[in-house]
PDB file of C-alpha atoms in Angstrom:
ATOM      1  CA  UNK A   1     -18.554   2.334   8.980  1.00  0.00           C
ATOM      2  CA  UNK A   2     -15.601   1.013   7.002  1.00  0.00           C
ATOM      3  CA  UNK A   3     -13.236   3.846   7.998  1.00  0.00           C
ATOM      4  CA  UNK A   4     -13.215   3.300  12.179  1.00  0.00           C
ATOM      5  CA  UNK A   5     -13.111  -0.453  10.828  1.00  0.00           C
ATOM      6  CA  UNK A   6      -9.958   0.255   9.319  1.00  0.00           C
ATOM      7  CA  UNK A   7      -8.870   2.289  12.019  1.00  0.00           C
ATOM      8  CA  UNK A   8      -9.812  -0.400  14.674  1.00  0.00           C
ATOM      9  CA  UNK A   9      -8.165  -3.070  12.910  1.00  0.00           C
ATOM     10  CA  UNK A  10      -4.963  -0.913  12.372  1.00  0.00           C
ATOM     11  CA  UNK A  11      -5.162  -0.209  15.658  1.00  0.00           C
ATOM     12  CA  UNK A  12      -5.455  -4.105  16.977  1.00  0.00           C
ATOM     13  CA  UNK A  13      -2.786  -5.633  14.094  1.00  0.00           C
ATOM     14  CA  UNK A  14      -0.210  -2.987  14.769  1.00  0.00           C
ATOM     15  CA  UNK A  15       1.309  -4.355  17.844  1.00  0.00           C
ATOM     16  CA  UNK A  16       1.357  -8.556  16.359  1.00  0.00           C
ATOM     17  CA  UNK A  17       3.175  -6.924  13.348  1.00  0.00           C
ATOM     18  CA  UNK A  18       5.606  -5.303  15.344  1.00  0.00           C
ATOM     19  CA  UNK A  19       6.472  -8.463  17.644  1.00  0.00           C
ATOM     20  CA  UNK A  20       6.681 -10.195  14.591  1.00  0.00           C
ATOM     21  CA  UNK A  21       9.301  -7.286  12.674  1.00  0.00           C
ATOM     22  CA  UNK A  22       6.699  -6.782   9.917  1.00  0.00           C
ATOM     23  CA  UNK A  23       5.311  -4.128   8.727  1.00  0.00           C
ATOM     24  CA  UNK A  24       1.211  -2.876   7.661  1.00  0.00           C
ATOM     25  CA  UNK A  25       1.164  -1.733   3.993  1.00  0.00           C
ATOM     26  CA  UNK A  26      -2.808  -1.312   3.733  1.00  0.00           C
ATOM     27  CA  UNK A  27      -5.998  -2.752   5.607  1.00  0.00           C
ATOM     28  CA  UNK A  28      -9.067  -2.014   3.609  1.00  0.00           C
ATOM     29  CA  UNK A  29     -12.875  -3.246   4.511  1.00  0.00           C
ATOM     30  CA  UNK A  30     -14.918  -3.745   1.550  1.00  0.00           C
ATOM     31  CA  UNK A  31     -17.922  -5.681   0.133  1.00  0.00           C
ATOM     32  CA  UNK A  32     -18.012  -7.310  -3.129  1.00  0.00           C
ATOM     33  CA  UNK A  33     -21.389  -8.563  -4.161  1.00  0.00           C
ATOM     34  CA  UNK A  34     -23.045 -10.041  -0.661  1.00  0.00           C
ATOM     35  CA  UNK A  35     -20.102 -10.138   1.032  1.00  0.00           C
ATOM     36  CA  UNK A  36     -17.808  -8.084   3.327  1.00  0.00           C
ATOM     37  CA  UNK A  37     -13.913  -8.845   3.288  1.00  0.00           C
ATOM     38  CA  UNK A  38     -11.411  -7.206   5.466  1.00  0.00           C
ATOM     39  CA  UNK A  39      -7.993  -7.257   3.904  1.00  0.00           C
ATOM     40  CA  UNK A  40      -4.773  -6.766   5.767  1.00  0.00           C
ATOM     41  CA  UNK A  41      -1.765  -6.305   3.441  1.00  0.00           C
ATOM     42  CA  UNK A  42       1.741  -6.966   5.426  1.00  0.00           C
ATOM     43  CA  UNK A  43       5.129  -6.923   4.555  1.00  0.00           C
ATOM     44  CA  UNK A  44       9.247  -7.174   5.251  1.00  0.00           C
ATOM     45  CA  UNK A  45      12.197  -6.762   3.117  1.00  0.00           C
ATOM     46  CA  UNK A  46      12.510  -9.851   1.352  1.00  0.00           C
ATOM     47  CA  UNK A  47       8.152 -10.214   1.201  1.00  0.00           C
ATOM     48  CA  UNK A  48       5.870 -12.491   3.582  1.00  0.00           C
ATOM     49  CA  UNK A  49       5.620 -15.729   3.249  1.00  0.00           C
ATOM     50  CA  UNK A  50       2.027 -17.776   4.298  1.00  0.00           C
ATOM     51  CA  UNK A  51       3.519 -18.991   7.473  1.00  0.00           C
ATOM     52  CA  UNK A  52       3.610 -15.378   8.898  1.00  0.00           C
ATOM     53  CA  UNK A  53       0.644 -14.520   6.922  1.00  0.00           C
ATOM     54  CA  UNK A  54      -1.196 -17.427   9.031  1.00  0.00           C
ATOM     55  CA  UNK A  55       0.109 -16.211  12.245  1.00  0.00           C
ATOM     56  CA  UNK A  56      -0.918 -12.788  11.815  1.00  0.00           C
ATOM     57  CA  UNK A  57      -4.702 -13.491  10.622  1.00  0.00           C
ATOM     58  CA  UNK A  58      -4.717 -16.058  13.637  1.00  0.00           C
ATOM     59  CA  UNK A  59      -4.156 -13.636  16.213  1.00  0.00           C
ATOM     60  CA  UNK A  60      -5.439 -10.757  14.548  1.00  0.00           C
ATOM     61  CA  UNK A  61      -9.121 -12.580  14.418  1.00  0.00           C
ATOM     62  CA  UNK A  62      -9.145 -13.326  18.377  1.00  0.00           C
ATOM     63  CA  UNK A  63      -8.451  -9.906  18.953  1.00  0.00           C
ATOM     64  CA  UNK A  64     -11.235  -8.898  16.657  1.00  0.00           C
ATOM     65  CA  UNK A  65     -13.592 -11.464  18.350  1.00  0.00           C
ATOM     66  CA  UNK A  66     -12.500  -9.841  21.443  1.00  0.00           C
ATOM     67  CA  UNK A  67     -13.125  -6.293  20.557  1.00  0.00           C
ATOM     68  CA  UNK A  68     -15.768  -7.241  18.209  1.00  0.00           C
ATOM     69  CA  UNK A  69     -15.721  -4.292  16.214  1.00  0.00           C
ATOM     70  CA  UNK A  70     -17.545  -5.099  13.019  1.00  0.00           C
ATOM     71  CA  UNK A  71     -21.464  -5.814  13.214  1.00  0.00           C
ATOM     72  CA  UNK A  72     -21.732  -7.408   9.521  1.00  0.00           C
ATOM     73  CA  UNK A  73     -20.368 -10.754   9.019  1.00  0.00           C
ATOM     74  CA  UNK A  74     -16.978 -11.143   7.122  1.00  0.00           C
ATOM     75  CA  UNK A  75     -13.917 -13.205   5.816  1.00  0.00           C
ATOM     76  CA  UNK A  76     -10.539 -12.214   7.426  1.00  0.00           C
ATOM     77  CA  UNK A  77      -7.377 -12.003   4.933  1.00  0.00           C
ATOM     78  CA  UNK A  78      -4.057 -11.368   5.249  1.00  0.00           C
ATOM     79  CA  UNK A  79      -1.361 -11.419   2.628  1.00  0.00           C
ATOM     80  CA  UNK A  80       0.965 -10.044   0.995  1.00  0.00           C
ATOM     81  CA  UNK A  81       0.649  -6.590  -1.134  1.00  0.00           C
ATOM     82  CA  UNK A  82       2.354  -8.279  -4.449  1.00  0.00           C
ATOM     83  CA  UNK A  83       4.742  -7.164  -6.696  1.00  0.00           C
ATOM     84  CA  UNK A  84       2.608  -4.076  -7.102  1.00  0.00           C
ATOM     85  CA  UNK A  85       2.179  -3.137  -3.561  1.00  0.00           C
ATOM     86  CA  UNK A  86       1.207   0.142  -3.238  1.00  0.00           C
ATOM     87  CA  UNK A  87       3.146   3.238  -2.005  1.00  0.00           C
ATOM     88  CA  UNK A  88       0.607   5.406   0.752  1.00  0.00           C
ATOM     89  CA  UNK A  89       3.057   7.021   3.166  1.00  0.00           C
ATOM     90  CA  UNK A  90       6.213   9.413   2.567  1.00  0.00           C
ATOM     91  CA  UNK A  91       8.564   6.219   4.287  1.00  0.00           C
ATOM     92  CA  UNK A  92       6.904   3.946   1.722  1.00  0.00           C
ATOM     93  CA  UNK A  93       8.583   6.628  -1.161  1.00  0.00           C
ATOM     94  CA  UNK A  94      11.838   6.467   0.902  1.00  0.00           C
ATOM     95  CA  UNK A  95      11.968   2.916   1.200  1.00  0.00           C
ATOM     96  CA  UNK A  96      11.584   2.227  -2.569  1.00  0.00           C
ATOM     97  CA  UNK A  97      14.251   4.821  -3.682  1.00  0.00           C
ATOM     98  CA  UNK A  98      15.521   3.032  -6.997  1.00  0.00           C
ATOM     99  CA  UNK A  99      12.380   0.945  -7.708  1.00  0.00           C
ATOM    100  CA  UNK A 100      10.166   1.136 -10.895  1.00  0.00           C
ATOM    101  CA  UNK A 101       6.633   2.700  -9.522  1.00  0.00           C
ATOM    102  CA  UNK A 102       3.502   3.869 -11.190  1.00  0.00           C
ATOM    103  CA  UNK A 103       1.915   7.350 -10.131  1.00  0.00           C
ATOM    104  CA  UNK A 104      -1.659   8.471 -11.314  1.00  0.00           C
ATOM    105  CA  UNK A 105      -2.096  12.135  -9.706  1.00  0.00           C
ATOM    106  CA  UNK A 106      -5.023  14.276  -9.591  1.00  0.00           C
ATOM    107  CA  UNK A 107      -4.341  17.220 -11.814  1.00  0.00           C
ATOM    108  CA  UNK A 108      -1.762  16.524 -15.010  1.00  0.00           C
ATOM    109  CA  UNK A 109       2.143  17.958 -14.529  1.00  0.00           C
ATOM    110  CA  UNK A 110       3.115  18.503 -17.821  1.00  0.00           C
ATOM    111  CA  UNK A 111      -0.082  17.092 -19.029  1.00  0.00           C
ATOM    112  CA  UNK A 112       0.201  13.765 -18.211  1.00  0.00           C
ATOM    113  CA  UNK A 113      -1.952  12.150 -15.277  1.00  0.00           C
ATOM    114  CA  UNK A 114      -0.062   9.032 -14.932  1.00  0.00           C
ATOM    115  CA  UNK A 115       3.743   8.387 -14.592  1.00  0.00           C
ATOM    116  CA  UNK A 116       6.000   5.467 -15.093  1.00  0.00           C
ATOM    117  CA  UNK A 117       9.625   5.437 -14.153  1.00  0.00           C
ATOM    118  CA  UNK A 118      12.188   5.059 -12.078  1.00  0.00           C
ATOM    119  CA  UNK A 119      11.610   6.632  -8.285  1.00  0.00           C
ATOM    120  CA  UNK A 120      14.669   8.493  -8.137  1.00  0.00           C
ATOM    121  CA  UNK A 121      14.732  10.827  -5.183  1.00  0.00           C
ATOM    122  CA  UNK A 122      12.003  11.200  -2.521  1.00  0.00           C
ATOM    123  CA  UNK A 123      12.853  14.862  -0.763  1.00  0.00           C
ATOM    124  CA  UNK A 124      12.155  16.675   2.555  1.00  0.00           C
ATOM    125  CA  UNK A 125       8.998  18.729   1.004  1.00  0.00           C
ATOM    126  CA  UNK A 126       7.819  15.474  -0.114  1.00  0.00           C
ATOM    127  CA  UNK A 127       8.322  15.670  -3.549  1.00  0.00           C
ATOM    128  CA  UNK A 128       8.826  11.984  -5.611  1.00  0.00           C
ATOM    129  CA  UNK A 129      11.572  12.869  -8.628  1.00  0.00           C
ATOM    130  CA  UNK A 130      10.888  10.107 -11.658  1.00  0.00           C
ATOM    131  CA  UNK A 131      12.837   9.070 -14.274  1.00  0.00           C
ATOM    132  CA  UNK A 132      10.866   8.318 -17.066  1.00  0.00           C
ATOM    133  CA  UNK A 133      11.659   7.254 -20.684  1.00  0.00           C
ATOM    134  CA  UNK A 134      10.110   9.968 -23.485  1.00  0.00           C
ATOM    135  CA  UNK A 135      10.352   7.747 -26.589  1.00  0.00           C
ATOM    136  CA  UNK A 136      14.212   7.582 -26.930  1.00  0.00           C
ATOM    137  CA  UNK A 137      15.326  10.540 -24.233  1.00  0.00           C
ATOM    138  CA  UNK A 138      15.481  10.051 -20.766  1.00  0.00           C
ATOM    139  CA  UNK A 139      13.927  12.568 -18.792  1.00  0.00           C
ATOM    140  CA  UNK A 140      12.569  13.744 -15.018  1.00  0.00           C
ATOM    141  CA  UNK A 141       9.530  14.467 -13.473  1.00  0.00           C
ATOM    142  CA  UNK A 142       8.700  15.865  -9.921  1.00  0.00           C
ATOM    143  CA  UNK A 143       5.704  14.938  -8.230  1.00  0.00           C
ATOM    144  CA  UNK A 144       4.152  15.969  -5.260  1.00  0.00           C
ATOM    145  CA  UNK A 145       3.241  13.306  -3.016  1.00  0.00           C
ATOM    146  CA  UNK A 146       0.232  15.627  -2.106  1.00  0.00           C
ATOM    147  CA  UNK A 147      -0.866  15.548  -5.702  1.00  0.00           C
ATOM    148  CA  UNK A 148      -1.040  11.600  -6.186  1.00  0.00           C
ATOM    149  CA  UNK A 149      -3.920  10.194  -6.397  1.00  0.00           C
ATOM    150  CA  UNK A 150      -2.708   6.507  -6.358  1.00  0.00           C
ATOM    151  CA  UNK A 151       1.219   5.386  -6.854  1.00  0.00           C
ATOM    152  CA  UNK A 152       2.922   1.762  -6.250  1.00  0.00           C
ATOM    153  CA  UNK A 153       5.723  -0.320  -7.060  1.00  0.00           C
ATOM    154  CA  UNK A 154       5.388  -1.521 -11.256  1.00  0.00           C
ATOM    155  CA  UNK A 155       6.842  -4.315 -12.392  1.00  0.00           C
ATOM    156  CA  UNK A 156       8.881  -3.652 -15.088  1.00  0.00           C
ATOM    157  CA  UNK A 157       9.731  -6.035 -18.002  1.00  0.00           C
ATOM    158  CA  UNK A 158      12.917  -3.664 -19.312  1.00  0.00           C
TER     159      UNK A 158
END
């Protein structure tokens, strides 16, 4: 159920984010303890502030009274993804060329699962280069973007 929820709700949101120049990070449907929340995480250079944030949910929840696509009752929210907002799409790597970022993968690359560093490149195979600090050297990693399990921006307190 929660994936065509997603999908429908990408689907419905897409076109109020683009009249409004902003831009859909992650919508998730999920229940914690009795309850069902669908999230809608949306963004612009320079973040969302609640203003938009209010507009979007507004007209995002009489289009999903319209279309009525989820039989369970639910809250609606939209926000912001945060400081850590989280990377999902090769443009999202692109975007955030220079940025600090967190990257759990999969499988280890030089037996590490998780990454911290600096996103330095993101190429045309789709391969994210890091640099990370190794004690006192500074050194790179590549990563597959097909090999991530989870990445997003990290805050950094260098």
């Amino acid at each position: 159920m929660s994936a065509s929820v997603t999908e429908q709700t990408e689907k419905l949101v897409q076109p109020i984010l683009t009249d409004m120049n902003l831009e859909l990070v992650e919508v998730e449907f999920t229940k914690e303890g009795k309850n069902w929340f669908l999230r809608v995480f949306i963004d612009k250079p320079g973040g969302v502030d609640i203003e938009e944030c209010e507009r979007v949910s507004e007209q995002l929840s009489e289009r999903l009274d319209d279309s009525d696509p989820i039989s369970t009752p639910y809250y609606l929210e939209v926000s912001s993804p945060g400081a850590e907002r989280p990377l999902k799409k090769p443009a999202d790597f692109h975007a955030h060329i220079g940025h600090h970022v967190y990257v759990k993968l999969y499988q280890p690359i030089d037996g590490a699962k998780e990454y911290e560093g600096i996103l330095v490149s993101f190429d045309e195979n789709e391969q994210a280069k890091l640099e990370i600090k190794d004690k006192a050297r500074t050194k790179y990693v590549e990563i597959p973007f097909k090999k991530m399990a989870k990445a997003r921006l990290a805050v950094s307190f260098n």
